[in-house]
Short mmCIF file of N, CA and C in Angstrom, two decimals:
data_model
loop_
_atom_site.label_atom_id
_atom_site.label_comp_id
_atom_site.label_asym_id
_atom_site.label_seq_id
_atom_site.Cartn_x
_atom_site.Cartn_y
_atom_site.Cartn_z
N MET A 204 -110.42 -107.08 -169.83
CA MET A 204 -110.38 -105.67 -169.56
C MET A 204 -108.92 -105.23 -169.47
N VAL A 205 -108.56 -104.12 -170.11
CA VAL A 205 -107.20 -103.60 -170.13
C VAL A 205 -107.19 -102.23 -169.48
N LEU A 206 -106.26 -102.00 -168.58
CA LEU A 206 -106.13 -100.69 -167.94
C LEU A 206 -104.82 -100.06 -168.38
N CYS A 207 -104.88 -98.77 -168.68
CA CYS A 207 -103.65 -98.08 -169.02
C CYS A 207 -103.73 -96.63 -168.56
N CYS A 208 -102.62 -96.06 -168.32
CA CYS A 208 -102.58 -94.68 -167.81
C CYS A 208 -102.13 -93.73 -168.91
N HIS A 209 -102.61 -92.46 -168.81
CA HIS A 209 -102.25 -91.43 -169.78
C HIS A 209 -101.70 -90.21 -169.05
N SER A 210 -101.07 -89.34 -169.78
CA SER A 210 -100.51 -88.12 -169.19
C SER A 210 -101.60 -87.06 -169.05
N LEU A 211 -101.21 -85.87 -168.63
CA LEU A 211 -102.15 -84.78 -168.40
C LEU A 211 -102.86 -84.38 -169.69
N ARG A 212 -104.17 -84.20 -169.60
CA ARG A 212 -104.96 -83.74 -170.73
C ARG A 212 -104.80 -82.23 -170.87
N ASN A 213 -104.90 -81.51 -169.76
CA ASN A 213 -104.57 -80.08 -169.72
C ASN A 213 -104.03 -79.80 -168.32
N GLN A 214 -103.84 -78.56 -167.95
CA GLN A 214 -103.19 -78.25 -166.69
C GLN A 214 -104.03 -78.59 -165.46
N LYS A 215 -105.35 -78.60 -165.58
CA LYS A 215 -106.17 -78.85 -164.40
C LYS A 215 -106.75 -80.25 -164.34
N ASP A 216 -106.85 -80.89 -165.50
CA ASP A 216 -107.42 -82.24 -165.52
C ASP A 216 -106.31 -83.26 -165.71
N LYS A 217 -106.48 -84.39 -165.07
CA LYS A 217 -105.53 -85.47 -165.24
C LYS A 217 -106.33 -86.73 -165.57
N VAL A 218 -105.97 -87.37 -166.64
CA VAL A 218 -106.63 -88.63 -166.97
C VAL A 218 -105.96 -89.69 -166.12
N GLU A 219 -106.75 -90.32 -165.26
CA GLU A 219 -106.18 -91.30 -164.36
C GLU A 219 -106.04 -92.66 -165.03
N MET A 220 -107.09 -93.12 -165.66
CA MET A 220 -106.98 -94.40 -166.35
C MET A 220 -107.98 -94.46 -167.49
N GLU A 221 -107.67 -95.28 -168.41
CA GLU A 221 -108.57 -95.53 -169.51
C GLU A 221 -108.91 -97.01 -169.46
N GLU A 222 -110.19 -97.30 -169.45
CA GLU A 222 -110.64 -98.68 -169.36
C GLU A 222 -111.22 -99.07 -170.72
N VAL A 223 -110.67 -100.08 -171.31
CA VAL A 223 -111.14 -100.52 -172.62
C VAL A 223 -111.87 -101.84 -172.43
N ASN A 224 -113.14 -101.84 -172.82
CA ASN A 224 -113.94 -103.06 -172.74
C ASN A 224 -113.77 -103.79 -174.06
N SER A 225 -113.08 -104.91 -174.02
CA SER A 225 -112.75 -105.60 -175.27
C SER A 225 -113.96 -106.19 -175.98
N SER A 226 -115.04 -106.49 -175.26
CA SER A 226 -116.21 -107.09 -175.92
C SER A 226 -117.02 -106.07 -176.69
N SER A 227 -117.14 -104.82 -176.16
CA SER A 227 -117.97 -103.83 -176.85
C SER A 227 -117.16 -102.78 -177.58
N GLY A 228 -115.87 -102.68 -177.25
CA GLY A 228 -115.04 -101.68 -177.88
C GLY A 228 -115.22 -100.29 -177.30
N HIS A 229 -116.05 -100.12 -176.24
CA HIS A 229 -116.25 -98.81 -175.62
C HIS A 229 -115.05 -98.42 -174.76
N VAL A 230 -114.76 -97.13 -174.73
CA VAL A 230 -113.66 -96.60 -173.93
C VAL A 230 -114.26 -95.73 -172.83
N ILE A 231 -113.88 -96.02 -171.59
CA ILE A 231 -114.35 -95.24 -170.45
C ILE A 231 -113.14 -94.51 -169.87
N ILE A 232 -113.25 -93.20 -169.71
CA ILE A 232 -112.14 -92.41 -169.20
C ILE A 232 -112.53 -91.81 -167.85
N SER A 233 -111.68 -92.04 -166.84
CA SER A 233 -111.89 -91.44 -165.53
C SER A 233 -111.01 -90.21 -165.41
N VAL A 234 -111.61 -89.10 -165.03
CA VAL A 234 -110.87 -87.85 -164.93
C VAL A 234 -110.88 -87.37 -163.48
N ILE A 235 -109.74 -86.91 -163.01
CA ILE A 235 -109.63 -86.37 -161.66
C ILE A 235 -109.24 -84.91 -161.76
N ARG A 236 -109.96 -84.08 -161.07
CA ARG A 236 -109.59 -82.67 -160.98
C ARG A 236 -108.53 -82.55 -159.91
N GLU A 237 -107.42 -81.95 -160.26
CA GLU A 237 -106.36 -81.76 -159.27
C GLU A 237 -106.76 -80.66 -158.31
N MET A 238 -106.61 -80.93 -157.08
CA MET A 238 -106.94 -79.93 -156.06
C MET A 238 -105.66 -79.21 -155.68
N GLU A 239 -105.78 -77.90 -155.64
CA GLU A 239 -104.64 -77.11 -155.22
C GLU A 239 -104.78 -76.86 -153.73
N LYS A 240 -104.10 -77.67 -152.96
CA LYS A 240 -104.21 -77.62 -151.51
C LYS A 240 -102.82 -77.82 -150.93
N LYS A 241 -102.48 -77.00 -149.98
CA LYS A 241 -101.18 -77.14 -149.33
C LYS A 241 -101.36 -77.97 -148.06
N ILE A 242 -100.49 -78.91 -147.90
CA ILE A 242 -100.47 -79.71 -146.68
C ILE A 242 -99.18 -79.38 -145.97
N VAL A 243 -99.31 -78.93 -144.74
CA VAL A 243 -98.13 -78.57 -143.96
C VAL A 243 -97.91 -79.65 -142.91
N LEU A 244 -96.78 -80.24 -142.94
CA LEU A 244 -96.43 -81.25 -141.95
C LEU A 244 -95.46 -80.63 -140.96
N GLU A 245 -95.80 -80.69 -139.69
CA GLU A 245 -94.92 -80.18 -138.65
C GLU A 245 -94.57 -81.31 -137.72
N THR A 246 -93.35 -81.31 -137.28
CA THR A 246 -92.97 -82.32 -136.30
C THR A 246 -93.35 -81.80 -134.92
N VAL A 247 -93.78 -82.71 -134.08
CA VAL A 247 -94.14 -82.36 -132.71
C VAL A 247 -92.90 -82.62 -131.86
N PRO A 248 -92.40 -81.61 -131.15
CA PRO A 248 -91.15 -81.79 -130.41
C PRO A 248 -91.31 -82.72 -129.21
N GLU A 249 -90.33 -83.58 -129.05
CA GLU A 249 -90.29 -84.47 -127.89
C GLU A 249 -89.62 -83.74 -126.74
N LEU A 250 -89.91 -84.18 -125.53
CA LEU A 250 -89.24 -83.57 -124.39
C LEU A 250 -87.76 -83.90 -124.42
N LEU A 251 -86.97 -83.17 -123.66
CA LEU A 251 -85.52 -83.27 -123.73
C LEU A 251 -84.92 -83.81 -122.43
N ASN A 252 -83.79 -84.45 -122.55
CA ASN A 252 -82.94 -84.85 -121.41
C ASN A 252 -83.69 -85.59 -120.31
N LEU A 253 -84.36 -86.66 -120.67
CA LEU A 253 -85.04 -87.50 -119.69
C LEU A 253 -84.00 -88.20 -118.82
N LYS A 254 -84.14 -88.03 -117.49
CA LYS A 254 -83.16 -88.58 -116.54
C LYS A 254 -83.88 -89.15 -115.33
N THR A 255 -83.17 -90.00 -114.59
CA THR A 255 -83.68 -90.50 -113.32
C THR A 255 -82.71 -90.13 -112.21
N SER A 256 -83.24 -90.08 -110.98
CA SER A 256 -82.41 -89.78 -109.81
C SER A 256 -83.15 -90.26 -108.57
N GLU A 257 -82.56 -90.06 -107.41
CA GLU A 257 -83.17 -90.39 -106.13
C GLU A 257 -83.71 -91.82 -106.09
N VAL A 258 -82.90 -92.75 -106.56
CA VAL A 258 -83.31 -94.15 -106.63
C VAL A 258 -83.31 -94.76 -105.23
N SER A 259 -84.42 -95.41 -104.87
CA SER A 259 -84.51 -96.16 -103.61
C SER A 259 -85.09 -97.53 -103.91
N THR A 260 -85.40 -98.29 -102.88
CA THR A 260 -85.95 -99.63 -103.09
C THR A 260 -87.35 -99.61 -103.68
N GLU A 261 -88.12 -98.54 -103.42
CA GLU A 261 -89.52 -98.51 -103.87
C GLU A 261 -89.89 -97.26 -104.69
N SER A 262 -88.89 -96.48 -105.10
CA SER A 262 -89.20 -95.27 -105.86
C SER A 262 -87.97 -94.77 -106.62
N PHE A 263 -88.21 -93.91 -107.59
CA PHE A 263 -87.17 -93.10 -108.21
C PHE A 263 -87.83 -91.91 -108.88
N ARG A 264 -87.06 -90.86 -109.06
CA ARG A 264 -87.56 -89.62 -109.66
C ARG A 264 -87.20 -89.57 -111.13
N VAL A 265 -88.16 -89.11 -111.95
CA VAL A 265 -87.96 -88.90 -113.38
C VAL A 265 -88.00 -87.39 -113.62
N THR A 266 -87.02 -86.88 -114.37
CA THR A 266 -86.91 -85.44 -114.63
C THR A 266 -86.64 -85.24 -116.12
N TRP A 267 -87.15 -84.15 -116.67
CA TRP A 267 -86.95 -83.83 -118.09
C TRP A 267 -86.93 -82.31 -118.27
N GLU A 268 -86.57 -81.89 -119.47
CA GLU A 268 -86.60 -80.48 -119.84
C GLU A 268 -87.75 -80.27 -120.83
N HIS A 269 -88.40 -79.12 -120.72
CA HIS A 269 -89.50 -78.78 -121.62
C HIS A 269 -88.96 -78.58 -123.03
N SER A 270 -89.69 -79.09 -124.03
CA SER A 270 -89.27 -78.93 -125.42
C SER A 270 -89.97 -77.75 -126.09
N ALA A 271 -91.05 -77.28 -125.46
CA ALA A 271 -91.83 -76.16 -126.03
C ALA A 271 -92.62 -75.51 -124.90
N GLN A 272 -93.10 -74.31 -125.16
CA GLN A 272 -93.83 -73.56 -124.13
C GLN A 272 -95.32 -73.89 -124.09
N ASP A 273 -95.84 -74.50 -125.15
CA ASP A 273 -97.28 -74.75 -125.20
C ASP A 273 -97.67 -76.17 -124.81
N VAL A 274 -96.87 -76.80 -123.94
CA VAL A 274 -97.20 -78.13 -123.44
C VAL A 274 -98.28 -77.99 -122.38
N VAL A 275 -99.36 -78.74 -122.53
CA VAL A 275 -100.48 -78.70 -121.59
C VAL A 275 -100.30 -79.74 -120.50
N LEU A 276 -99.82 -80.94 -120.90
CA LEU A 276 -99.57 -81.98 -119.91
C LEU A 276 -98.56 -82.98 -120.43
N TYR A 277 -98.01 -83.73 -119.50
CA TYR A 277 -97.10 -84.84 -119.82
C TYR A 277 -97.77 -86.13 -119.39
N ARG A 278 -97.64 -87.15 -120.22
CA ARG A 278 -98.16 -88.48 -119.90
C ARG A 278 -96.97 -89.38 -119.56
N LEU A 279 -96.95 -89.89 -118.34
CA LEU A 279 -95.91 -90.82 -117.91
C LEU A 279 -96.50 -92.21 -117.77
N THR A 280 -95.83 -93.20 -118.31
CA THR A 280 -96.21 -94.59 -118.09
C THR A 280 -94.97 -95.35 -117.64
N TRP A 281 -95.16 -96.33 -116.77
CA TRP A 281 -94.04 -97.15 -116.33
C TRP A 281 -94.49 -98.58 -116.13
N THR A 282 -93.59 -99.50 -116.53
CA THR A 282 -93.87 -100.93 -116.52
C THR A 282 -92.61 -101.67 -116.12
N PRO A 283 -92.73 -102.69 -115.25
CA PRO A 283 -91.56 -103.54 -115.01
C PRO A 283 -91.15 -104.23 -116.31
N THR A 284 -89.87 -104.23 -116.62
CA THR A 284 -89.42 -104.81 -117.90
C THR A 284 -89.61 -106.32 -117.93
N ARG A 285 -89.67 -106.97 -116.79
CA ARG A 285 -89.88 -108.43 -116.77
C ARG A 285 -91.37 -108.79 -116.86
N GLY A 286 -92.22 -107.79 -117.02
CA GLY A 286 -93.66 -108.01 -117.15
C GLY A 286 -94.41 -107.52 -115.93
N GLY A 287 -95.62 -107.13 -116.13
CA GLY A 287 -96.45 -106.62 -115.04
C GLY A 287 -97.35 -105.52 -115.53
N ASP A 288 -98.09 -104.95 -114.60
CA ASP A 288 -99.05 -103.90 -114.93
C ASP A 288 -98.36 -102.60 -115.29
N THR A 289 -98.89 -101.92 -116.31
CA THR A 289 -98.42 -100.58 -116.67
C THR A 289 -99.22 -99.57 -115.87
N LYS A 290 -98.52 -98.61 -115.30
CA LYS A 290 -99.18 -97.53 -114.57
C LYS A 290 -98.99 -96.25 -115.35
N GLU A 291 -99.93 -95.31 -115.15
CA GLU A 291 -99.91 -94.06 -115.91
C GLU A 291 -100.23 -92.88 -114.99
N MET A 292 -99.60 -91.75 -115.27
CA MET A 292 -99.88 -90.52 -114.54
C MET A 292 -99.83 -89.36 -115.52
N LEU A 293 -100.80 -88.46 -115.42
CA LEU A 293 -100.79 -87.22 -116.21
C LEU A 293 -100.28 -86.11 -115.31
N VAL A 294 -99.30 -85.37 -115.79
CA VAL A 294 -98.64 -84.32 -115.02
C VAL A 294 -98.83 -82.99 -115.73
N ASN A 295 -99.13 -81.94 -114.99
CA ASN A 295 -99.32 -80.61 -115.53
C ASN A 295 -98.14 -80.20 -116.40
N GLY A 296 -98.42 -79.49 -117.49
CA GLY A 296 -97.39 -79.10 -118.46
C GLY A 296 -96.34 -78.14 -117.95
N ASN A 297 -96.56 -77.51 -116.79
CA ASN A 297 -95.53 -76.62 -116.25
C ASN A 297 -94.57 -77.36 -115.32
N MET A 298 -94.80 -78.65 -115.09
CA MET A 298 -93.90 -79.46 -114.25
C MET A 298 -92.88 -80.17 -115.11
N ASN A 299 -91.74 -80.51 -114.51
CA ASN A 299 -90.72 -81.25 -115.26
C ASN A 299 -90.10 -82.37 -114.44
N THR A 300 -90.83 -82.85 -113.42
CA THR A 300 -90.33 -83.94 -112.60
C THR A 300 -91.50 -84.68 -111.96
N TYR A 301 -91.27 -85.97 -111.69
CA TYR A 301 -92.30 -86.76 -111.02
C TYR A 301 -91.61 -87.90 -110.27
N LEU A 302 -92.06 -88.15 -109.04
CA LEU A 302 -91.52 -89.23 -108.23
C LEU A 302 -92.41 -90.45 -108.38
N LEU A 303 -91.86 -91.51 -108.99
CA LEU A 303 -92.59 -92.77 -109.12
C LEU A 303 -92.46 -93.52 -107.80
N THR A 304 -93.59 -93.87 -107.19
CA THR A 304 -93.57 -94.54 -105.89
C THR A 304 -94.32 -95.87 -105.97
N GLY A 305 -94.20 -96.67 -104.90
CA GLY A 305 -94.89 -97.95 -104.84
C GLY A 305 -94.29 -98.99 -105.77
N LEU A 306 -93.01 -98.85 -106.08
CA LEU A 306 -92.33 -99.76 -107.00
C LEU A 306 -91.82 -100.99 -106.26
N ILE A 307 -91.48 -102.01 -107.01
CA ILE A 307 -90.98 -103.26 -106.46
C ILE A 307 -89.46 -103.17 -106.31
N PRO A 308 -88.91 -103.53 -105.13
CA PRO A 308 -87.44 -103.48 -104.96
C PRO A 308 -86.72 -104.38 -105.97
N ASN A 309 -85.52 -103.96 -106.35
CA ASN A 309 -84.64 -104.72 -107.24
C ASN A 309 -85.34 -105.09 -108.55
N THR A 310 -86.03 -104.11 -109.16
CA THR A 310 -86.78 -104.34 -110.39
C THR A 310 -86.47 -103.24 -111.40
N GLU A 311 -86.23 -103.66 -112.65
CA GLU A 311 -86.00 -102.69 -113.73
C GLU A 311 -87.35 -102.25 -114.29
N TYR A 312 -87.48 -100.94 -114.52
CA TYR A 312 -88.70 -100.36 -115.09
C TYR A 312 -88.37 -99.64 -116.38
N LYS A 313 -89.31 -99.69 -117.33
CA LYS A 313 -89.23 -98.87 -118.53
C LYS A 313 -90.22 -97.73 -118.33
N VAL A 314 -89.72 -96.50 -118.41
CA VAL A 314 -90.55 -95.30 -118.23
C VAL A 314 -90.65 -94.60 -119.58
N ALA A 315 -91.86 -94.22 -119.95
CA ALA A 315 -92.10 -93.48 -121.20
C ALA A 315 -92.79 -92.17 -120.84
N VAL A 316 -92.34 -91.08 -121.46
CA VAL A 316 -92.93 -89.77 -121.22
C VAL A 316 -93.22 -89.13 -122.58
N SER A 317 -94.45 -88.59 -122.73
CA SER A 317 -94.81 -87.87 -123.95
C SER A 317 -95.43 -86.54 -123.56
N SER A 318 -95.39 -85.59 -124.49
CA SER A 318 -95.94 -84.25 -124.28
C SER A 318 -97.25 -84.11 -125.05
N THR A 319 -98.24 -83.48 -124.43
CA THR A 319 -99.48 -83.14 -125.12
C THR A 319 -99.55 -81.63 -125.19
N PHE A 320 -99.82 -81.10 -126.40
CA PHE A 320 -99.78 -79.66 -126.64
C PHE A 320 -101.18 -79.06 -126.65
N ARG A 321 -101.24 -77.75 -126.59
CA ARG A 321 -102.49 -77.00 -126.56
C ARG A 321 -103.42 -77.38 -127.72
N ASP A 322 -102.83 -77.68 -128.88
CA ASP A 322 -103.62 -78.04 -130.06
C ASP A 322 -103.98 -79.53 -130.10
N LYS A 323 -103.78 -80.23 -128.98
CA LYS A 323 -104.14 -81.64 -128.79
C LYS A 323 -103.18 -82.63 -129.44
N PHE A 324 -102.11 -82.16 -130.10
CA PHE A 324 -101.13 -83.07 -130.66
C PHE A 324 -100.29 -83.65 -129.53
N GLU A 325 -99.87 -84.90 -129.71
CA GLU A 325 -99.03 -85.56 -128.70
C GLU A 325 -97.73 -86.01 -129.34
N SER A 326 -96.64 -85.79 -128.63
CA SER A 326 -95.33 -86.19 -129.15
C SER A 326 -95.15 -87.69 -129.02
N ASP A 327 -94.12 -88.19 -129.67
CA ASP A 327 -93.73 -89.58 -129.47
C ASP A 327 -93.18 -89.74 -128.06
N ASP A 328 -93.20 -90.97 -127.58
CA ASP A 328 -92.63 -91.26 -126.26
C ASP A 328 -91.12 -91.13 -126.27
N VAL A 329 -90.58 -90.61 -125.18
CA VAL A 329 -89.16 -90.68 -124.90
C VAL A 329 -89.06 -91.68 -123.75
N THR A 330 -88.17 -92.66 -123.87
CA THR A 330 -88.12 -93.71 -122.86
C THR A 330 -86.77 -93.78 -122.16
N ILE A 331 -86.81 -94.35 -120.97
CA ILE A 331 -85.61 -94.57 -120.18
C ILE A 331 -85.85 -95.80 -119.31
N LYS A 332 -84.79 -96.50 -118.96
CA LYS A 332 -84.91 -97.64 -118.04
C LYS A 332 -84.15 -97.32 -116.76
N GLU A 333 -84.72 -97.75 -115.65
CA GLU A 333 -84.08 -97.57 -114.34
C GLU A 333 -84.48 -98.74 -113.45
N SER A 334 -83.59 -99.12 -112.55
CA SER A 334 -83.86 -100.20 -111.60
C SER A 334 -83.94 -99.64 -110.20
N THR A 335 -84.90 -100.16 -109.44
CA THR A 335 -84.98 -99.79 -108.02
C THR A 335 -83.85 -100.50 -107.28
N ALA A 336 -83.54 -99.99 -106.11
CA ALA A 336 -82.44 -100.54 -105.32
C ALA A 336 -82.85 -101.87 -104.70
N ILE A 337 -81.86 -102.67 -104.39
CA ILE A 337 -82.10 -103.94 -103.73
C ILE A 337 -82.25 -103.70 -102.24
N PHE A 338 -83.16 -104.40 -101.62
CA PHE A 338 -83.36 -104.29 -100.16
C PHE A 338 -82.36 -105.24 -99.52
N LEU A 339 -81.45 -104.69 -98.75
CA LEU A 339 -80.37 -105.49 -98.19
C LEU A 339 -80.15 -105.09 -96.75
N VAL A 340 -80.11 -106.07 -95.88
CA VAL A 340 -79.83 -105.82 -94.47
C VAL A 340 -78.50 -106.48 -94.16
N ILE A 341 -77.59 -105.68 -93.64
CA ILE A 341 -76.27 -106.20 -93.29
C ILE A 341 -76.12 -106.06 -91.78
N LEU A 342 -75.88 -107.16 -91.16
CA LEU A 342 -75.63 -107.16 -89.72
C LEU A 342 -74.13 -107.25 -89.49
N ILE A 343 -73.63 -106.32 -88.74
CA ILE A 343 -72.21 -106.33 -88.40
C ILE A 343 -72.11 -106.61 -86.91
N TYR A 344 -71.36 -107.58 -86.56
CA TYR A 344 -71.19 -107.91 -85.14
C TYR A 344 -69.73 -108.23 -84.87
N ARG A 345 -69.38 -108.18 -83.58
CA ARG A 345 -68.02 -108.56 -83.21
C ARG A 345 -68.09 -109.44 -81.98
N LEU A 346 -67.19 -110.33 -81.92
CA LEU A 346 -67.11 -111.23 -80.78
C LEU A 346 -66.07 -110.70 -79.82
N GLU A 347 -66.45 -110.65 -78.56
CA GLU A 347 -65.50 -110.26 -77.53
C GLU A 347 -65.27 -111.46 -76.63
N CYS A 348 -64.06 -111.80 -76.46
CA CYS A 348 -63.72 -112.93 -75.61
C CYS A 348 -63.05 -112.43 -74.35
N PRO A 349 -62.99 -113.04 -73.29
CA PRO A 349 -63.07 -114.48 -73.10
C PRO A 349 -64.51 -115.00 -73.00
N GLN A 350 -65.51 -114.24 -72.77
CA GLN A 350 -66.86 -114.80 -72.65
C GLN A 350 -67.55 -114.98 -74.00
N CYS A 351 -66.95 -114.47 -75.09
CA CYS A 351 -67.51 -114.55 -76.46
C CYS A 351 -68.91 -113.98 -76.50
N LYS A 352 -69.03 -112.79 -76.01
CA LYS A 352 -70.31 -112.07 -76.03
C LYS A 352 -70.48 -111.40 -77.39
N VAL A 353 -71.67 -111.47 -77.96
CA VAL A 353 -71.95 -110.84 -79.25
C VAL A 353 -72.52 -109.47 -79.03
N SER A 354 -71.96 -108.48 -79.72
CA SER A 354 -72.54 -107.14 -79.68
C SER A 354 -72.70 -106.64 -81.11
N TYR A 355 -73.79 -105.90 -81.35
CA TYR A 355 -74.10 -105.38 -82.70
C TYR A 355 -73.68 -103.92 -82.79
N ILE A 356 -73.17 -103.57 -83.92
CA ILE A 356 -72.75 -102.19 -84.13
C ILE A 356 -73.81 -101.46 -84.91
#
């Protein structure tokens, strides 16, 4: 069996392939009608200026700027970068900040935020990494002599 392609037969029909059966000599032609249809591709805007602040041992705040007015909700996910469970929160589209709580001290997290629009389209994730603070206790003391009594400040 031999396959070969041909050019346009007329403006509306396109010959896609011609199949020649070598045993019988018959020629089979497949024709496709071209459809006149416009496909519009639009990019879905991602949120802007993803930042973190208010870092503590067990929490930090994530803040962003709205990329469009028709955002219905934001999807936040966060995962420890060294492995662990991913958590998710859906936030109302008129908000632009969320405090992540219940985090592990001295741990780096990857946070991803995406926008969901009124027409149900969802943007790509915008990501950021942040580490919680280390839990550290510092005892400061001084010795007073001659009795060498310890006092804490």
